[in-house]
Every structure is written in C-alpha cells, then in structure tokens.
XYZ file of C-alpha atoms in Angstrom:
709
model
C -112.698 -2.081 -2.226
C -111.423 -4.067 -5.084
C -110.231 -2.201 -8.187
C -109.016 -4.093 -11.242
C -107.631 -6.802 -9.149
C -105.879 -4.601 -6.531
C -106.786 -4.266 -2.867
C -107.020 -0.653 -1.590
C -107.067 -0.216 2.291
C -108.227 3.220 3.335
C -107.647 4.556 6.642
C -105.827 1.507 7.994
C -102.221 1.325 9.196
C -100.267 -1.710 8.142
C -97.339 -2.658 10.388
C -94.491 -4.785 8.844
C -92.309 -7.046 11.014
C -88.832 -5.495 12.080
C -85.565 -7.193 10.984
C -83.551 -8.517 13.922
C -80.164 -6.648 14.583
C -77.208 -9.107 15.304
C -74.268 -6.514 15.638
C -74.377 -6.159 19.379
C -74.222 -9.767 19.835
C -71.092 -10.219 17.728
C -69.378 -7.282 19.364
C -70.128 -8.729 22.818
C -68.727 -11.984 21.727
C -65.450 -10.302 20.414
C -65.127 -8.342 23.742
C -65.489 -11.518 25.795
C -62.977 -13.362 23.679
C -60.365 -10.508 24.097
C -61.186 -10.507 27.873
C -60.484 -14.124 28.081
C -57.224 -14.023 26.232
C -56.002 -10.990 28.137
C -56.936 -12.803 31.338
C -55.001 -15.804 30.243
C -51.922 -13.553 29.375
C -51.991 -11.921 32.739
C -52.297 -15.290 34.385
C -49.238 -16.585 32.432
C -47.210 -13.510 33.149
C -47.945 -13.836 36.891
C -46.799 -17.473 36.724
C -43.598 -16.433 34.911
C -42.899 -13.618 37.436
C -43.990 -15.142 40.594
C -43.466 -18.917 40.228
C -40.532 -18.988 37.752
C -39.212 -15.539 37.995
C -36.181 -16.327 40.174
C -35.211 -19.289 38.065
C -35.150 -17.089 34.900
C -33.268 -14.383 36.582
C -30.620 -16.721 37.667
C -30.337 -18.181 34.150
C -29.961 -14.661 32.643
C -27.426 -13.777 35.332
C -25.647 -17.140 34.634
C -24.937 -16.473 31.025
C -22.690 -13.989 29.181
C -22.333 -13.212 25.474
C -18.964 -12.720 24.027
C -18.746 -11.755 20.306
C -15.830 -12.912 18.353
C -14.749 -11.665 14.777
C -12.862 -14.470 12.932
C -10.564 -13.306 10.225
C -11.113 -14.434 6.519
C -8.598 -14.632 3.742
C -7.490 -11.467 2.110
C -8.511 -10.269 -1.367
C -6.422 -11.035 -4.497
C -4.568 -8.750 -6.872
C -4.749 -9.211 -10.609
C -3.226 -7.168 -13.446
C -5.111 -5.229 -16.175
C -5.691 -8.380 -18.223
C -6.877 -10.268 -15.077
C -3.726 -12.387 -14.707
C -3.356 -13.381 -11.020
C -0.455 -11.564 -9.334
C -1.240 -12.163 -5.576
C -3.301 -15.104 -4.290
C -3.931 -16.941 -1.002
C -2.131 -20.158 -0.551
C -3.791 -22.664 1.639
C -1.673 -23.979 4.583
C -2.123 -26.733 7.073
C -2.265 -25.104 10.573
C -2.271 -25.904 14.215
C -4.461 -23.496 16.247
C -5.431 -22.920 19.791
C -8.586 -21.230 21.186
C -8.664 -20.219 24.786
C -12.056 -21.138 25.964
C -11.489 -19.565 29.519
C -9.185 -22.159 31.067
C -6.481 -21.296 33.528
C -2.786 -20.961 32.671
C -2.284 -24.218 34.460
C -4.455 -25.981 32.014
C -2.841 -24.124 29.053
C 0.598 -25.381 30.237
C -0.670 -28.987 30.329
C -1.988 -28.734 26.782
C 1.208 -26.966 25.638
C 3.364 -29.781 27.129
C 1.419 -32.385 25.333
C 1.349 -30.480 21.988
C 5.265 -29.961 22.243
C 5.617 -33.687 22.012
C 3.613 -33.942 18.777
C 5.033 -30.973 16.729
C 8.257 -29.251 16.206
C 8.053 -25.492 17.116
C 10.517 -22.821 16.429
C 11.769 -21.058 19.536
C 13.492 -18.049 17.986
C 10.642 -15.591 19.342
C 11.316 -16.916 22.904
C 12.879 -14.167 24.980
C 15.188 -14.667 28.054
C 12.540 -13.014 30.224
C 9.939 -15.552 28.979
C 12.357 -18.238 29.986
C 13.041 -17.082 33.314
C 9.343 -16.891 34.085
C 8.909 -20.464 32.664
C 11.821 -21.850 34.608
C 10.098 -20.440 37.834
C 7.000 -22.370 36.892
C 8.976 -25.576 36.267
C 11.234 -25.299 39.227
C 9.004 -23.607 42.009
C 11.123 -24.880 44.882
C 14.391 -23.606 43.458
C 12.798 -20.394 42.646
C 11.719 -20.014 46.288
C 15.161 -20.555 47.509
C 16.340 -17.447 45.560
C 14.637 -15.349 48.184
C 16.646 -14.814 51.374
C 15.210 -15.300 54.818
C 15.706 -11.565 55.730
C 13.801 -10.748 52.552
C 10.925 -13.036 53.497
C 10.865 -11.523 56.958
C 10.389 -8.073 55.331
C 7.694 -9.509 53.205
C 5.805 -10.856 56.287
C 6.145 -7.461 57.974
C 4.696 -5.965 54.751
C 7.713 -3.968 53.937
C 8.120 -5.845 50.686
C 5.352 -6.694 48.214
C 4.843 -9.618 45.910
C 6.215 -7.647 42.914
C 9.366 -6.972 44.878
C 9.973 -10.566 45.556
C 9.248 -11.395 41.947
C 11.884 -8.907 40.707
C 14.380 -10.245 43.084
C 13.859 -13.773 41.811
C 14.051 -12.712 38.105
C 17.258 -10.847 38.727
C 18.791 -13.805 40.355
C 18.047 -16.383 37.709
C 21.306 -17.164 35.879
C 22.134 -18.826 32.638
C 23.004 -21.895 34.483
C 19.397 -21.965 35.741
C 17.984 -21.436 32.142
C 20.304 -24.239 30.888
C 18.095 -26.703 33.085
C 15.281 -26.158 30.425
C 15.290 -29.111 27.828
C 14.754 -28.327 24.160
C 11.268 -29.738 24.382
C 10.425 -27.579 27.398
C 11.539 -24.437 25.459
C 9.291 -25.531 22.620
C 6.614 -25.954 25.212
C 7.203 -22.405 26.241
C 7.061 -21.118 22.705
C 3.663 -22.684 22.304
C 2.377 -21.468 25.750
C 3.436 -17.842 24.806
C 1.112 -17.921 21.808
C -1.685 -19.688 23.687
C -1.527 -16.907 26.392
C -1.135 -13.987 24.143
C -4.563 -13.556 22.543
C -8.281 -12.798 23.192
C -10.533 -15.364 24.680
C -12.287 -17.464 22.157
C -10.169 -16.090 19.305
C -8.171 -18.902 17.469
C -4.272 -18.310 17.874
C -2.099 -19.952 15.169
C 0.550 -22.200 16.811
C 2.121 -23.239 13.715
C 1.149 -22.642 9.949
C 4.297 -22.920 7.981
C 6.142 -26.137 7.626
C 3.349 -28.153 9.200
C 4.154 -31.752 8.086
C 1.496 -34.282 7.075
C 2.560 -36.434 10.000
C 2.112 -33.559 12.481
C -1.221 -32.589 11.136
C -2.359 -36.079 11.329
C -1.188 -36.854 14.736
C -2.580 -33.700 16.129
C -5.919 -34.401 14.508
C -5.921 -37.932 16.065
C -5.406 -36.536 19.587
C -7.727 -33.512 19.684
C -9.714 -35.039 22.513
C -6.614 -34.931 24.702
C -5.797 -31.458 23.564
C -8.721 -29.108 24.527
C -8.770 -25.834 22.552
C -6.239 -27.275 19.927
C -7.501 -27.684 16.316
C -5.887 -29.038 13.085
C -7.420 -26.744 10.418
C -6.473 -24.701 7.240
C -4.926 -21.219 7.235
C -3.592 -19.180 4.270
C -0.543 -17.269 3.272
C 0.267 -14.769 0.449
C 1.284 -16.340 -2.760
C 3.144 -14.328 -5.338
C 2.674 -15.806 -8.825
C 5.463 -13.662 -10.482
C 7.998 -14.244 -7.597
C 9.878 -11.085 -6.859
C 8.546 -9.079 -9.876
C 6.802 -5.821 -8.814
C 6.563 -7.358 -5.162
C 7.771 -4.315 -3.330
C 4.946 -2.109 -4.733
C 2.400 -4.887 -3.875
C 3.548 -4.603 -0.305
C 3.661 -6.961 2.666
C 1.202 -8.082 5.384
C 2.182 -8.654 9.060
C 2.471 -12.210 10.389
C 0.105 -13.612 13.025
C 2.861 -13.333 15.582
C 3.469 -9.595 14.574
C -0.124 -8.724 14.629
C -1.248 -5.099 14.391
C 1.489 -2.539 14.001
C 2.124 -0.667 17.126
C 2.122 2.670 15.415
C -1.432 2.171 14.108
C -2.787 0.116 17.033
C -5.652 2.367 17.973
C -6.631 2.794 14.407
C -7.070 -0.899 13.874
C -8.605 -1.719 17.281
C -11.280 0.990 16.721
C -12.322 -0.855 13.539
C -12.845 -4.224 15.083
C -9.391 -5.881 14.527
C -7.939 -8.100 17.177
C -4.268 -7.956 18.224
C -3.068 -10.938 16.224
C -4.854 -10.052 12.971
C -2.550 -9.895 9.864
C -2.838 -6.538 8.244
C -1.145 -4.718 5.238
C 1.932 -3.026 6.575
C 3.327 -1.350 3.251
C 2.322 -0.116 -0.090
C -0.825 -1.623 -1.849
C -1.452 -4.112 1.042
C -1.575 -1.121 3.316
C -3.188 1.471 1.019
C -6.207 -0.759 0.315
C -6.298 -2.555 3.792
C -9.981 -1.703 4.164
C -11.105 -3.648 1.105
C -8.476 -6.361 1.156
C -9.241 -7.396 4.613
C -12.700 -8.640 3.922
C -15.730 -9.137 6.142
C -14.995 -11.040 9.281
C -17.245 -13.960 10.406
C -19.086 -12.991 13.569
C -19.670 -15.565 16.343
C -21.468 -15.079 19.625
C -19.897 -17.367 22.396
C -22.355 -17.809 25.241
C -20.567 -18.568 28.534
C -21.571 -18.925 32.096
C -20.234 -16.640 34.861
C -17.355 -18.931 35.349
C -16.290 -18.397 31.796
C -17.285 -21.961 30.582
C -18.513 -22.053 27.027
C -22.067 -23.054 26.865
C -22.896 -22.604 23.218
C -21.854 -20.829 19.915
C -24.127 -18.880 17.551
C -23.158 -17.720 14.089
C -24.326 -14.271 13.764
C -23.026 -13.448 10.072
C -20.843 -15.374 7.786
C -17.538 -14.090 6.757
C -16.618 -13.024 3.283
C -13.218 -13.016 1.555
C -11.627 -9.590 0.935
C -12.301 -7.766 -2.198
C -10.019 -8.207 -5.343
C -7.844 -5.436 -6.661
C -7.560 -5.181 -10.540
C -4.398 -3.349 -11.129
C -3.694 -0.968 -14.122
C -0.224 -2.902 -14.438
C 0.389 -5.039 -17.529
C 2.473 -7.892 -16.033
C 3.831 -8.996 -19.354
C 4.958 -5.555 -20.171
C 6.286 -5.184 -16.652
C 8.425 -8.223 -16.867
C 9.656 -6.967 -20.475
C 10.676 -3.675 -19.138
C 12.428 -5.064 -16.085
C 14.513 -7.360 -18.439
C 15.322 -4.392 -20.598
C 16.528 -2.330 -17.542
C 18.769 -5.161 -16.291
C 20.213 -5.709 -19.814
C 21.118 -2.057 -20.298
C 22.372 -1.557 -16.816
C 24.871 -4.307 -17.128
C 25.867 -3.108 -20.579
C 26.357 0.466 -19.275
C 28.596 -0.797 -16.417
C 31.142 -1.785 -19.065
C 31.607 1.680 -20.129
C 34.275 3.949 -18.487
C 33.448 6.146 -15.595
C 30.513 3.946 -14.381
C 31.730 2.982 -10.821
C 28.879 4.666 -9.164
C 26.140 3.623 -11.646
C 23.823 1.156 -9.945
C 20.137 1.797 -10.905
C 17.508 2.852 -13.560
C 13.887 3.604 -13.274
C 11.004 3.469 -15.878
C 7.337 4.478 -15.733
C 4.822 3.834 -18.461
C 1.527 5.771 -18.015
C -1.689 6.117 -20.049
C -1.585 9.997 -20.353
C -5.384 10.204 -20.858
C -6.402 8.109 -17.842
C -3.496 8.119 -15.406
C -3.257 4.390 -15.399
C 0.235 3.065 -14.737
C 1.021 0.207 -17.052
C 4.534 -0.290 -15.831
C 6.450 0.967 -12.744
C 9.973 -0.702 -12.927
C 13.251 -0.083 -11.257
C 16.306 -2.113 -10.852
C 19.333 -1.611 -8.570
C 22.720 -3.414 -8.576
C 23.765 -4.484 -4.999
C 26.396 -6.671 -3.530
C 25.115 -10.070 -2.223
C 25.788 -10.287 1.440
C 26.560 -14.145 1.209
C 28.214 -14.516 -2.126
C 29.725 -10.888 -2.215
C 28.938 -10.960 -5.982
C 27.102 -8.130 -7.584
C 23.365 -8.892 -8.231
C 20.287 -7.024 -9.371
C 17.358 -6.350 -7.064
C 13.910 -4.945 -7.600
C 13.643 -1.137 -6.827
C 10.327 -0.174 -8.318
C 9.426 1.939 -5.333
C 12.411 4.193 -6.255
C 10.189 5.775 -8.988
C 8.245 7.492 -6.084
C 10.621 7.389 -3.112
C 13.795 8.764 -4.842
C 14.222 12.237 -6.417
C 17.107 13.588 -8.597
C 18.283 16.396 -10.686
C 16.838 15.427 -14.098
C 18.240 18.036 -16.388
C 16.821 19.300 -19.723
C 13.635 17.117 -19.692
C 11.974 19.956 -17.850
C 12.511 22.447 -20.656
C 9.167 21.943 -21.921
C 7.640 23.198 -18.764
C 10.168 26.170 -18.931
C 8.934 27.175 -22.488
C 5.272 27.001 -21.533
C 5.933 29.015 -18.288
C 7.506 31.621 -20.575
C 4.325 31.501 -22.632
C 2.019 31.684 -19.557
C 3.825 34.680 -18.204
C 3.882 36.448 -21.604
C 7.693 36.828 -21.784
C 8.091 34.792 -24.989
C 6.062 34.100 -28.070
C 6.314 32.088 -31.283
C 8.637 34.681 -32.826
C 10.992 34.992 -29.908
C 14.609 34.043 -30.584
C 17.691 34.403 -28.353
C 21.343 34.365 -29.292
C 22.750 31.146 -27.832
C 26.032 32.994 -26.834
C 27.010 31.972 -23.299
C 26.232 34.385 -20.486
C 28.909 35.958 -18.556
C 27.357 37.204 -15.314
C 29.608 38.923 -12.707
C 30.413 36.559 -9.926
C 29.021 33.603 -11.617
C 30.552 30.685 -13.675
C 29.938 31.062 -17.340
C 26.495 29.858 -18.184
C 26.115 28.089 -21.677
C 24.761 25.415 -23.730
C 26.870 22.384 -24.675
C 27.711 24.008 -27.910
C 26.849 27.366 -29.712
C 23.419 26.752 -31.362
C 22.935 29.902 -33.244
C 19.778 31.902 -32.598
C 16.968 29.288 -31.963
C 13.316 29.944 -31.361
C 11.361 27.994 -28.862
C 10.928 24.928 -31.041
C 14.655 24.729 -32.115
C 15.564 25.425 -28.508
C 13.755 22.262 -27.491
C 14.990 20.160 -30.478
C 18.523 21.191 -29.794
C 18.309 21.513 -26.018
C 19.481 25.096 -25.675
C 20.250 26.091 -22.230
C 20.688 29.759 -23.131
C 17.225 30.043 -24.443
C 15.912 28.893 -21.078
C 18.200 31.282 -19.289
C 16.841 34.257 -21.167
C 13.308 33.044 -20.461
C 13.994 32.850 -16.792
C 15.572 36.372 -16.828
C 12.551 37.774 -18.383
C 10.232 36.108 -16.159
C 12.276 37.619 -13.234
C 11.920 41.139 -14.935
C 15.739 41.274 -15.227
C 18.046 42.451 -18.001
C 21.278 40.576 -18.899
C 24.407 42.688 -19.414
C 27.854 41.340 -20.090
C 29.963 40.904 -17.022
C 27.380 42.732 -14.856
C 25.417 41.439 -11.877
C 22.048 39.887 -12.556
C 19.219 41.530 -10.739
C 15.958 39.570 -10.541
C 12.561 39.928 -8.830
C 12.661 37.443 -5.992
C 9.225 36.421 -6.879
C 10.559 34.578 -9.977
C 11.097 31.495 -7.782
C 7.378 31.141 -6.895
C 6.229 31.939 -10.441
C 8.359 29.361 -11.897
C 7.878 26.643 -9.349
C 4.087 27.154 -9.226
C 4.016 26.839 -13.041
C 6.233 23.621 -12.887
C 3.875 22.287 -10.186
C 0.844 22.601 -12.502
C 2.532 19.997 -14.614
C 3.363 17.826 -11.682
C 6.968 18.776 -11.053
C 7.858 19.162 -7.361
C 4.595 18.282 -5.761
C 2.847 14.965 -4.873
C 1.523 13.174 -8.038
C -1.432 11.706 -5.993
C -0.479 8.066 -6.810
C -2.396 5.553 -4.686
C 0.753 4.540 -2.722
C 2.034 5.744 0.555
C 5.311 7.478 1.184
C 5.616 9.423 -1.978
C 8.443 12.025 -2.008
C 8.048 15.459 -3.478
C 11.759 16.267 -3.976
C 14.229 18.780 -2.532
C 13.880 22.475 -3.330
C 17.167 24.472 -3.358
C 17.313 27.666 -1.370
C 16.108 31.031 -3.191
C 19.420 32.553 -2.809
C 21.360 33.640 -4.779
C 18.541 34.546 -7.038
C 20.798 33.756 -10.090
C 20.346 30.030 -9.202
C 16.971 30.324 -10.905
C 18.986 29.819 -14.198
C 19.778 26.232 -12.982
C 16.185 25.635 -11.888
C 14.855 26.200 -15.488
C 17.275 23.510 -17.008
C 16.551 20.918 -14.314
C 19.651 21.184 -12.358
C 18.497 22.734 -9.076
C 15.412 21.124 -7.627
C 15.053 17.417 -7.595
C 12.147 15.359 -8.986
C 10.917 11.710 -8.864
C 10.522 9.638 -12.023
C 6.797 9.473 -11.258
C 6.691 13.292 -11.318
C 8.386 13.189 -14.746
C 5.710 10.717 -15.861
C 2.941 12.976 -14.789
C 4.582 16.072 -16.420
C 4.941 14.434 -19.760
C 1.502 13.083 -19.589
C 0.146 16.611 -18.983
C 1.880 17.875 -22.094
C 0.816 14.840 -24.082
C -2.967 14.972 -23.078
C -3.540 18.649 -23.807
C -2.643 20.290 -20.466
C -4.529 18.246 -17.771
C -2.552 16.955 -14.736
C -4.137 13.669 -14.078
C -3.656 11.523 -10.956
C -1.651 8.389 -11.610
C -3.238 5.120 -10.481
C -1.976 1.577 -9.744
C -5.545 0.249 -8.973
C -8.225 0.617 -11.714
C -11.006 -1.486 -10.183
C -12.133 -3.163 -6.955
C -14.164 -6.307 -7.458
C -16.426 -8.166 -5.072
C -15.125 -11.691 -4.235
C -16.832 -14.306 -6.328
C -18.681 -17.268 -4.976
C -16.329 -19.958 -6.202
C -13.238 -17.886 -5.454
C -11.964 -18.418 -9.058
C -13.954 -16.270 -11.396
C -14.014 -12.500 -11.042
C -16.873 -11.049 -8.970
C -19.010 -8.003 -9.772
C -17.392 -4.436 -9.783
C -17.413 -2.765 -6.369
C -15.781 0.377 -7.573
C -14.190 1.618 -10.824
C -11.782 4.465 -10.624
C -12.368 7.183 -13.267
C -9.588 9.483 -14.589
C -9.039 12.215 -11.917
C -7.957 15.510 -13.373
C -6.063 17.312 -10.542
C -5.772 20.665 -12.326
C -5.737 22.230 -15.748
C -2.183 23.610 -16.465
C -3.565 26.667 -18.135
C -1.868 26.123 -21.467
C -3.206 27.509 -24.651
C -3.399 25.072 -27.586
C -1.174 27.168 -29.836
C 1.482 27.148 -27.124
C 1.184 23.350 -26.541
C 1.311 22.733 -30.317
C 4.735 24.374 -30.619
C 6.119 22.255 -27.634
C 4.724 19.111 -29.299
C 6.534 20.028 -32.571
C 9.761 20.650 -30.659
C 9.472 17.341 -28.823
C 8.670 15.596 -32.118
C 11.778 17.192 -33.816
C 13.937 15.803 -30.748
C 13.182 12.178 -31.774
C 12.397 12.430 -35.544
C 14.463 15.173 -37.057
C 18.119 15.185 -37.781
C 19.907 17.147 -35.083
C 17.456 16.318 -32.410
C 19.139 15.075 -29.232
C 17.426 11.679 -29.426
C 17.310 11.368 -33.227
C 19.935 8.874 -33.429
C 18.049 6.402 -31.173
C 14.436 7.053 -32.251
C 14.475 8.051 -36.027
C 13.530 4.463 -37.194
C 10.677 4.067 -34.737
C 7.476 3.417 -36.646
C 5.169 4.824 -33.943
C 6.070 8.470 -34.312
C 7.545 9.192 -30.851
C 8.162 12.555 -29.400
C 9.983 13.567 -26.216
C 12.955 15.267 -24.494
C 16.283 14.109 -23.306
C 18.048 15.275 -20.140
C 21.578 15.273 -18.722
C 22.169 16.873 -15.319
C 25.332 17.592 -13.292
C 24.661 16.161 -9.862
C 26.510 14.977 -6.728
C 26.497 11.268 -5.863
C 24.153 10.355 -3.122
C 23.873 6.512 -3.385
C 24.648 3.457 -1.536
C 28.387 3.813 -1.742
C 28.577 7.289 -0.310
C 30.612 7.659 2.914
C 29.102 10.194 5.184
C 31.398 13.165 5.920
C 33.465 12.576 2.912
C 33.629 15.016 -0.035
C 30.842 14.863 -2.450
C 31.587 13.276 -5.839
C 30.414 15.037 -8.962
C 28.548 12.857 -11.448
C 26.082 12.941 -14.284
C 22.305 11.924 -14.163
C 20.494 10.933 -17.454
C 16.774 11.157 -18.111
C 14.214 10.823 -20.903
C 10.576 11.730 -21.253
C 8.412 10.980 -24.243
C 5.027 9.869 -25.561
C 3.607 8.235 -28.742
C 2.210 8.391 -31.217
C 3.048 12.166 -31.360
C -0.332 13.170 -33.036
C -2.504 11.199 -30.727
C -0.591 10.058 -27.662
C -1.667 6.696 -26.022
C 1.442 6.019 -23.888
C 3.802 8.354 -21.943
C 7.107 7.332 -20.617
C 9.670 8.614 -18.102
C 13.253 7.161 -17.692
C 15.926 8.212 -15.089
C 19.351 6.677 -14.758
C 20.911 8.385 -11.832
C 24.759 8.725 -11.356
C 25.167 7.374 -14.816
C 28.708 8.353 -15.457
C 31.669 10.465 -14.471
C 33.818 12.122 -17.191
C 32.825 12.777 -20.591
C 31.736 9.398 -21.986
C 27.983 9.237 -22.180
C 26.900 5.635 -22.777
C 23.267 6.771 -23.573
C 21.567 4.297 -21.246
C 18.539 6.549 -20.888
C 17.890 6.657 -24.653
C 18.658 2.998 -25.112
C 16.304 1.895 -22.406
C 13.614 4.347 -23.656
C 13.802 3.036 -27.290
C 13.648 -0.625 -26.080
C 10.623 -0.018 -23.727
C 8.744 1.893 -26.356
C 9.413 -0.916 -28.825
C 8.181 -3.552 -26.273
C 4.944 -1.571 -25.588
C 4.018 -1.211 -29.358
C 5.204 -4.788 -30.323
C 3.000 -6.255 -27.446
C -0.001 -4.143 -28.599
C 0.499 -5.371 -32.140
C 1.018 -9.014 -31.022
C 4.644 -9.227 -31.872
C 6.307 -11.689 -29.593
C 9.884 -10.713 -30.188
C 10.687 -6.880 -30.039
C 12.769 -5.561 -32.960
C 16.157 -4.631 -31.665
C 16.872 -1.438 -33.484
C 18.651 0.303 -30.604
C 21.661 2.282 -31.801
C 24.749 1.033 -29.858
C-alpha cells in the first residue's frame, strides 16, 4: 500500500544488518602483547641469573662503598651593623689522603715529601722516634733482643708484644741521635698520614707554606700518591684581640675533636681530625657554624683499592652569626676602661687594682651591645705591666658589689608588705648585741624609700630586712629573725637576676657565692650587697629588669643566624632570628617601680645624689645607683695561705633616658682601693661609657669629655 508517498508494510518483519563488535579483538591483541613482553622479561632474567649471574655476584662482592664527609669552612661572625668580625682566611695547604696503601708505601711518600717541604717537629714524641728508629734500623733493633729471650720466644714463653716492649725500653738517646733532622721531619709527616680515617684528607702543613713549597709539591704530585697541593682556611679576626675571648677558639686539625666530647661529636658524623669550637661562641654555636659537609662515596675493591668516587651531596659553608655587639662602641668602651684604669692606678692605695668590667644592654630586648673587660698583667717577657682583654670576666667572675642592689631591697620590702610610700626610718646606727655597729656612711636623717636610694642609706635597708625577718630592733639587744628571711630575700633578688644564671648564650657562666645563713644577722649585710657575690652580667640583667618595667629578660650575644650566601660576600637569608625572651615577671607593681625610678633618677640628677657630681650635666637624663663594698682581695697577686687583705670594690648600675630607657649599664671595678681615698673609677667609667653610646647614636665622632676629675 502506498499512502501519500509512504510505503506501509503490514505483517512483514524487517531485519536490519548487525554492527560488528571489535572489542574482543583489541583485548586479545593487548593480552598477546603483554604475554610477549613478559616472556621476554623472563627470558632476560633467566639469562642474567643463569648465564651472567656468577659474574655479577663476583662484581658485587668485589666492590665496597665507603662514605666520607669532607669538612667545609665555618660560618662567619658579624656585628649588629654587619661589620665582619670573624672570617675565614684562605691558606695554601699540603694534604695527604690514605687511599688504602700500606704503611710501607706511606713511609716512602713521607720520605719524598720531607725533601720538598719544611715540617715542624715539635709534636713528635720520644715514643714515636723509638718506633721510627726501629723501622729505619731493623738490624740494630733486632740486636737489642738477647739470645735467651729469643729462645723463650721460640718456646712461646714470650710473645711479640713482650719482645717489642724490651726493644722500646732499650732504645737510648744515643740510638735516637742517629736520626737526621730530615728523618725526624719525615716522621712528623708520617705521623699525620697514619693518624686519620681512610679516604679523609689529612693536613700535613697549612701554615707557613711558601710559594716555592706549594709549587714544587704541585709539580711532583705524580711521584707523591695521595698528596695534594690545595687550599685550606683558618680563622681571621678583623679586630685583632678585641672581644676575641668571647668569640672563642677552634681546635686545630692536629688537635681534632676534644677528648671530653669525643662521643658527642662522633655520633654526629664528625671525624677525629675535624676542627670544632672549643670555647665560648665558637663552641656554643658549633652546630650552625660547622656547616654541611660534602658527602663523597668512595667505591673500592675488596683489597681496598679505590675504583671510583661519587659526589652524593655538595658541601655548604657554615651559617653566619649576626651578633648584638656594636664593635665601634665595644672598641670605644675598651679604650675608656684602659684610660680610667691607668688613671686610677696613680691614686694612693691602688696596689691591688688591676681590672674593670662594663656591660651595655638593651633593657627591652636583652641584646648585649658591649661586653668589655680589661686586666692589668705583667708581661712574661718584658716584665712590664700591660693590659689584656678580660671581657669574659663579666660572666666568669663574681664580687661583693655594694649598694647597687638597694633597688632590689626596696622592691623586696614592697613585695613583702613591710614598707610603703610613707615608711621612714631613723638613720641612726644600729647597736646590736654581739655585732659591730651597723650604720650608713653618715647620719642621713629620717629618709623614705626614695631618699634612702638617693643618699644610699644602709640603715633604711637594715630596718627593711629586719621587718622582712619579722624581727624587732632593740638597742644593745640580740636580734632575732625568722630563718626564712634568707630565702625570702634571695628569691626576690633572683627574680631580678641576682644570684642566678642570667641565661646568656655563652658557656661557663658563674652564679656567685652565697654566704652561710648563720648568724641570721648577716642578712643585714646581704641587703646592702656585702654578703653574696654577683657577676657584672647579673647586675646588667638586674638593672634592665628595673628599667623595662619588671621583666627579667635573657641577655643575648647572638641576635640572628643567617644562611651562607652564594658568593660568600653578601649576607644570606635569615635562618633564625632570636626574639626577646622574658624569663620571669619580677612581680612588681607599677607604683612601687615608679618610686624606685624616682630614687635612681635623683642619684644622678639631684644635688646630694651619690652620682650627681659625675652625671648632673648629662643631657640624656640618666638614672642609676652607685655601690661601694668592703671585700677581701682574691685576685692574681693573692698568695694562698696568707692572711686575707681587706679592700674596696666599686660598682655602678644605670639606664637612660630615665623616662623611656633604651640602654642599661653595669660597671664593676673590683679591689679598687685600700684606705679612704675613693678615686671614683666606677663613676668616671660609667659617665664616659654613657656619653660614648649617646654620642655615637647621635653621630658625634668625638665624645664630650665632661667627666669630673
């Protein structure tokens, strides 16, 4: 039927052609390809294992990997303004690397090298010479053993070590004199060659290598297996001896790792002859100054012969330390100390005076800007008196410091509630039964806390201590105090930094000596700074705590650690920056601290203050406290067993400006004088140091010399 141009099929089934499915064919091809590849892999593995297996096994067994860590130059040290203090100075060097040769081969190389270079022999021991003589004179050495001893040896009644000991004992000076100068140099070289690890370069000579020596060794390297003419480094101090003791020292390659810390270093991948920090900043920051060693894998055969070398990782110079120290200010302060020490020595009663110490610290961050100390000593050669650096005396020596601690005493009185702003004490001397008269240097009326600080009243502090000890003073009667008074006062003093570690980033800090807690009346001496001893760094932390509002901050010498730069000249990115570290809150209320600030300001800026004569003309509004302490001499001239000599210590603490302190200062002049003539070196040094700081800050080249003589 046809309708309107369409065909209609009725009752008829139409079958359309099916589309061909190709998926099974592709899958089969893929499976077949995998089968072929797997079959080839199995075939290849069979060939490796069956045909070449023994060859490869022998090759593996033939080789051995020895990893060596080669040292790199240490990090540098720079001051806060990035002036270079410690650098690495390049040196010509002759080295030797033991690639697994015998001692006999080493001796041959040492003999040849001894003819080409001069080698110091001061490290050669007599025992080394005896062993070397036996090598050089084997027949004579054999004759040192008697026939009957050889018979005992053959009968196994003596061992090799027994014969060796007999030979060593019988070698005389006459035998050793047979060794020529060059042979002893040969021995000195051989000792170094034979002392280190396999594949680790040993420095034969790195100081005083002449151009001629360097050139002739370089020309003969083919005849000197294991020897190399290369470059080494040594520490260079751009400011000579200034601040050098604090910077610290490193060991030489011949010293190597310190015996007392051997396990520590070996567990961290060091080798025996590595140079490491052995004191102060070099030791304290060893982990970052050492750098990342170059790692080399030496591939050897079973006999130890080197087959190839492979660099695993490149070395990287140690990280740089950015110190908080201002070297220009450090040098200026050192010059001031020297000048005033020599001037003070012209005063009477100064036979024992030999040193002075100064710390300048940012009271808000703990950064040490200056840590200076000088000591007068007799030169061993010229026998003349000379000045040497003793900056470490600021942390390693402690003294009776006198009245500078009275700020802590007043604040302890406030904290314990025994005094307040209206408390006054009659400054009349205390007459306690069985005790020498306790008094101030003069009768000072009836001062309050502020006036007691300004005038430096001892009696005010005595009465404060008596009240803390829950005692009552009665004329010519015994003084009974609660024994807990010692802990109360000392714990309070410690909250300011007195009598405990300051936490400075240097080793070997001393905390000071604490006197016995008996008799209890000695606590009166404690509160005026004439009993326990303190370091100058503790005084700096103490006055900083008062200056910054009552927070004991850790003092720091290093303010940043920097990554080494690519060119070795510019500074690298910051690896670590140290933020101010508050160790504790001293627990001082603002109104208490304000009164101490007023008292300290009056000490230096108001007529009658104990430092007014020296600081009244200062434009930077200083505040602080002076100190004079009776002490016994314990210095370099003391003869053990002889009677102790009485002397006077001088001290000074301060900060400026008084309303917003930015710098804190501590000065100690121990054993300053005997007798009654006070030359005032503590105050003269303090004024000149503060002047130097503010003059440098304001760009004044020459400090104004307004110090009162």
